[in-house]
Amino acid sequence: MKAIATVERTNLILNKYNLHARKKLGQNFIINNNIIENIVTEAKLNDDNFVLEIGPGIGALTWELAKTKLPILSVEIDNDLIPALREEVSQYFDNSKIINADILKTNLLELFKNNFDNFKNDNKIVVIANLPYYITKAILLFLINQNIKITKMILMVQKEVANKLTGDIKKNNAFINIMNLYSETKILFDVNKDNFQPIPQVDSAIIEIKLVDKFVNLDKKQIISFIKKAFLQKRKTLINNLKNYYEVEKIKTVLEKNNISLNIRSEKLTTNQLIDIFKGVD
Ligand code: SAM
């Protein structure tokens, strides 16, 4: 069987199953198998890895991932794509499981346990995906909050998001700070928009996100909730955003102790400064 990520095979499968790319689900299918091969190479998968794929589409990446013989769990929200994924990909590979679900509503631990008899709680999971761009942030926040051992992610994201995650931002926001706390990101390579069908409006990049808990002593739920509160309203000062949750005098004392202006807006703070404030007010 031939790879799926070519113009010919993509059109053939779309026609055969009477499918049309759904814009509202972020459906842009890769039509260049070199990119897919590079993604799998860059993932540097080990024999003991389990792979989670989000949004397999018509199986371009699923096909190459399945060839590694590792256990691959692919979660696709669009019910209409499931017959194509099953008939064109997973029926040829025992190690490829297709799940019809919204990734944000899944219990990943249960899914891996139910689909792979040999899966144990501390098995290492690598996430590999060409993400649906409309929910990139939601998916990343969902993944860093999981109770399974995700070690790294190799992801196709919008170029702009890749830049932000690697530090190219003028204004900090809650999402970037939370990602800074729990991960390290680097750009692996850029992908031009004409490698997709239909062609999206923006260029993309493949990034590697390593999940590292740099602040093991901090309660994850509490610090994430603190950061979200600090950014509740962009235009307000940090004190105004936090005053309903913490004693204002306490916040002022911490800011003064750290030589930070009392009128500071959260977007001007670094992740480390936010952590200092969190520790001080808590
Ligand atoms: N992996 C395929 C490829 O590279 O050609 C398709 C990638 S396409 C950019 C994103 C895929 O994510 C689509 O198939 C879309 O239906 C799926 N998707 C969108 N929202 C989803 C969700 N909440 N959960 C799971 N899959 C989702």
PDB file of N, CA and C and ligand atoms in Angstrom, residues 25-30 53-57 60 75-78 81 101-103 130-132 134-135, ligand 1:
ATOM      1  N   LEU A  25     -13.817  22.328  11.734  1.00  0.00           N
ATOM      2  CA  LEU A  25     -13.051  21.365  12.543  1.00  0.00           C
ATOM      3  C   LEU A  25     -11.549  21.475  12.262  1.00  0.00           C
ATOM      4  N   GLY A  26     -11.182  22.528  11.537  1.00  0.00           N
ATOM      5  CA  GLY A  26      -9.757  22.757  11.255  1.00  0.00           C
ATOM      6  C   GLY A  26      -9.166  21.704  10.334  1.00  0.00           C
ATOM      7  N   GLN A  27      -9.983  21.207   9.402  1.00  0.00           N
ATOM      8  CA  GLN A  27      -9.490  20.123   8.543  1.00  0.00           C
ATOM      9  C   GLN A  27      -8.682  20.630   7.342  1.00  0.00           C
ATOM     10  N   ASN A  28      -7.377  20.465   7.438  1.00  0.00           N
ATOM     11  CA  ASN A  28      -6.464  20.719   6.324  1.00  0.00           C
ATOM     12  C   ASN A  28      -5.556  19.499   6.271  1.00  0.00           C
ATOM     13  N   PHE A  29      -5.662  18.739   5.187  1.00  0.00           N
ATOM     14  CA  PHE A  29      -4.956  17.463   5.139  1.00  0.00           C
ATOM     15  C   PHE A  29      -3.573  17.632   4.508  1.00  0.00           C
ATOM     16  N   ILE A  30      -2.576  16.986   5.084  1.00  0.00           N
ATOM     17  CA  ILE A  30      -1.210  17.091   4.537  1.00  0.00           C
ATOM     18  C   ILE A  30      -1.114  16.273   3.254  1.00  0.00           C
ATOM     19  N   GLU A  53      -2.108  10.169  18.829  1.00  0.00           N
ATOM     20  CA  GLU A  53      -2.274  11.084  17.710  1.00  0.00           C
ATOM     21  C   GLU A  53      -3.615  11.791  17.860  1.00  0.00           C
ATOM     22  N   ILE A  54      -3.606  13.110  17.703  1.00  0.00           N
ATOM     23  CA  ILE A  54      -4.859  13.872  17.807  1.00  0.00           C
ATOM     24  C   ILE A  54      -5.255  14.348  16.416  1.00  0.00           C
ATOM     25  N   GLY A  55      -6.488  14.066  16.030  1.00  0.00           N
ATOM     26  CA  GLY A  55      -6.982  14.522  14.734  1.00  0.00           C
ATOM     27  C   GLY A  55      -6.294  13.853  13.555  1.00  0.00           C
ATOM     28  N   PRO A  56      -6.487  12.540  13.393  1.00  0.00           N
ATOM     29  CA  PRO A  56      -5.822  11.833  12.288  1.00  0.00           C
ATOM     30  C   PRO A  56      -6.328  12.204  10.898  1.00  0.00           C
ATOM     31  N   GLY A  57      -7.499  12.851  10.809  1.00  0.00           N
ATOM     32  CA  GLY A  57      -8.022  13.245   9.489  1.00  0.00           C
ATOM     33  C   GLY A  57      -8.326  12.018   8.651  1.00  0.00           C
ATOM     34  N   ALA A  60      -3.101  10.449   7.082  1.00  0.00           N
ATOM     35  CA  ALA A  60      -1.778  10.730   6.501  1.00  0.00           C
ATOM     36  C   ALA A  60      -0.648  10.381   7.473  1.00  0.00           C
ATOM     37  N   VAL A  75      -7.175   9.789  17.949  1.00  0.00           N
ATOM     38  CA  VAL A  75      -8.486  10.282  18.384  1.00  0.00           C
ATOM     39  C   VAL A  75      -9.004  11.322  17.396  1.00  0.00           C
ATOM     40  N   GLU A  76     -10.093  10.986  16.713  1.00  0.00           N
ATOM     41  CA  GLU A  76     -10.665  11.878  15.695  1.00  0.00           C
ATOM     42  C   GLU A  76     -12.121  12.211  16.052  1.00  0.00           C
ATOM     43  N   ILE A  77     -12.441  13.498  16.028  1.00  0.00           N
ATOM     44  CA  ILE A  77     -13.793  13.934  16.414  1.00  0.00           C
ATOM     45  C   ILE A  77     -14.828  13.693  15.318  1.00  0.00           C
ATOM     46  N   ASP A  78     -14.394  13.732  14.062  1.00  0.00           N
ATOM     47  CA  ASP A  78     -15.349  13.702  12.943  1.00  0.00           C
ATOM     48  C   ASP A  78     -15.739  12.262  12.588  1.00  0.00           C
ATOM     49  N   LEU A  81     -15.113  10.614   9.140  1.00  0.00           N
ATOM     50  CA  LEU A  81     -13.777  10.196   8.688  1.00  0.00           C
ATOM     51  C   LEU A  81     -13.412   8.789   9.171  1.00  0.00           C
ATOM     52  N   ALA A 101     -13.818  10.440  19.020  1.00  0.00           N
ATOM     53  CA  ALA A 101     -14.128  11.229  20.221  1.00  0.00           C
ATOM     54  C   ALA A 101     -13.528  12.623  20.109  1.00  0.00           C
ATOM     55  N   ASP A 102     -14.053  13.512  20.941  1.00  0.00           N
ATOM     56  CA  ASP A 102     -13.479  14.843  21.081  1.00  0.00           C
ATOM     57  C   ASP A 102     -12.325  14.701  22.075  1.00  0.00           C
ATOM     58  N   ILE A 103     -11.114  15.013  21.652  1.00  0.00           N
ATOM     59  CA  ILE A 103      -9.939  14.797  22.512  1.00  0.00           C
ATOM     60  C   ILE A 103     -10.116  15.469  23.875  1.00  0.00           C
ATOM     61  N   ASN A 130      -0.885  16.698  13.852  1.00  0.00           N
ATOM     62  CA  ASN A 130      -1.088  17.918  13.077  1.00  0.00           C
ATOM     63  C   ASN A 130      -2.365  18.497  13.671  1.00  0.00           C
ATOM     64  N   LEU A 131      -2.208  19.441  14.579  1.00  0.00           N
ATOM     65  CA  LEU A 131      -3.343  19.878  15.412  1.00  0.00           C
ATOM     66  C   LEU A 131      -4.398  20.664  14.635  1.00  0.00           C
ATOM     67  N   PRO A 132      -5.664  20.535  15.079  1.00  0.00           N
ATOM     68  CA  PRO A 132      -6.687  21.458  14.574  1.00  0.00           C
ATOM     69  C   PRO A 132      -6.428  22.826  15.211  1.00  0.00           C
ATOM     70  N   TYR A 134      -7.928  25.654  15.559  1.00  0.00           N
ATOM     71  CA  TYR A 134      -8.908  26.440  16.308  1.00  0.00           C
ATOM     72  C   TYR A 134      -8.924  26.103  17.807  1.00  0.00           C
ATOM     73  N   ILE A 135      -8.335  24.944  18.171  1.00  0.00           N
ATOM     74  CA  ILE A 135      -8.309  24.605  19.608  1.00  0.00           C
ATOM     75  C   ILE A 135      -6.893  24.237  20.086  1.00  0.00           C
TER      76      ILE A 135
HETATM   77  N1  SAM B   1      -3.706  14.528  10.688  1.00  0.00           N
HETATM   78  C1  SAM B   1      -4.378  14.900   9.450  1.00  0.00           C
HETATM   79  C2  SAM B   1      -3.354  15.403   8.461  1.00  0.00           C
HETATM   80  O1  SAM B   1      -2.264  15.774   8.918  1.00  0.00           O
HETATM   81  O2  SAM B   1      -3.628  15.440   7.264  1.00  0.00           O
HETATM   82  C3  SAM B   1      -5.478  15.930   9.679  1.00  0.00           C
HETATM   83  C4  SAM B   1      -5.071  17.171  10.442  1.00  0.00           C
HETATM   84  S1  SAM B   1      -6.302  18.440  10.492  1.00  0.00           S
HETATM   85  C5  SAM B   1      -5.279  19.870  10.573  1.00  0.00           C
HETATM   86  C6  SAM B   1      -6.954  18.364  12.145  1.00  0.00           C
HETATM   87  C7  SAM B   1      -7.841  17.169  12.458  1.00  0.00           C
HETATM   88  O3  SAM B   1      -8.296  17.286  13.816  1.00  0.00           O
HETATM   89  C8  SAM B   1      -9.091  17.031  11.617  1.00  0.00           C
HETATM   90  O4  SAM B   1      -9.193  15.715  11.138  1.00  0.00           O
HETATM   91  C9  SAM B   1     -10.250  17.344  12.585  1.00  0.00           C
HETATM   92  O5  SAM B   1     -11.456  16.692  12.274  1.00  0.00           O
HETATM   93  C10 SAM B   1      -9.662  16.858  13.893  1.00  0.00           C
HETATM   94  N2  SAM B   1     -10.244  17.493  15.095  1.00  0.00           N
HETATM   95  C11 SAM B   1     -10.767  18.724  15.221  1.00  0.00           C
HETATM   96  N3  SAM B   1     -11.199  18.944  16.476  1.00  0.00           N
HETATM   97  C12 SAM B   1     -10.940  17.798  17.176  1.00  0.00           C
HETATM   98  C13 SAM B   1     -11.174  17.397  18.527  1.00  0.00           C
HETATM   99  N4  SAM B   1     -11.735  18.220  19.420  1.00  0.00           N
HETATM  100  N5  SAM B   1     -10.805  16.139  18.894  1.00  0.00           N
HETATM  101  C14 SAM B   1     -10.231  15.288  17.995  1.00  0.00           C
HETATM  102  N6  SAM B   1      -9.994  15.618  16.705  1.00  0.00           N
HETATM  103  C15 SAM B   1     -10.335  16.861  16.294  1.00  0.00           C
END
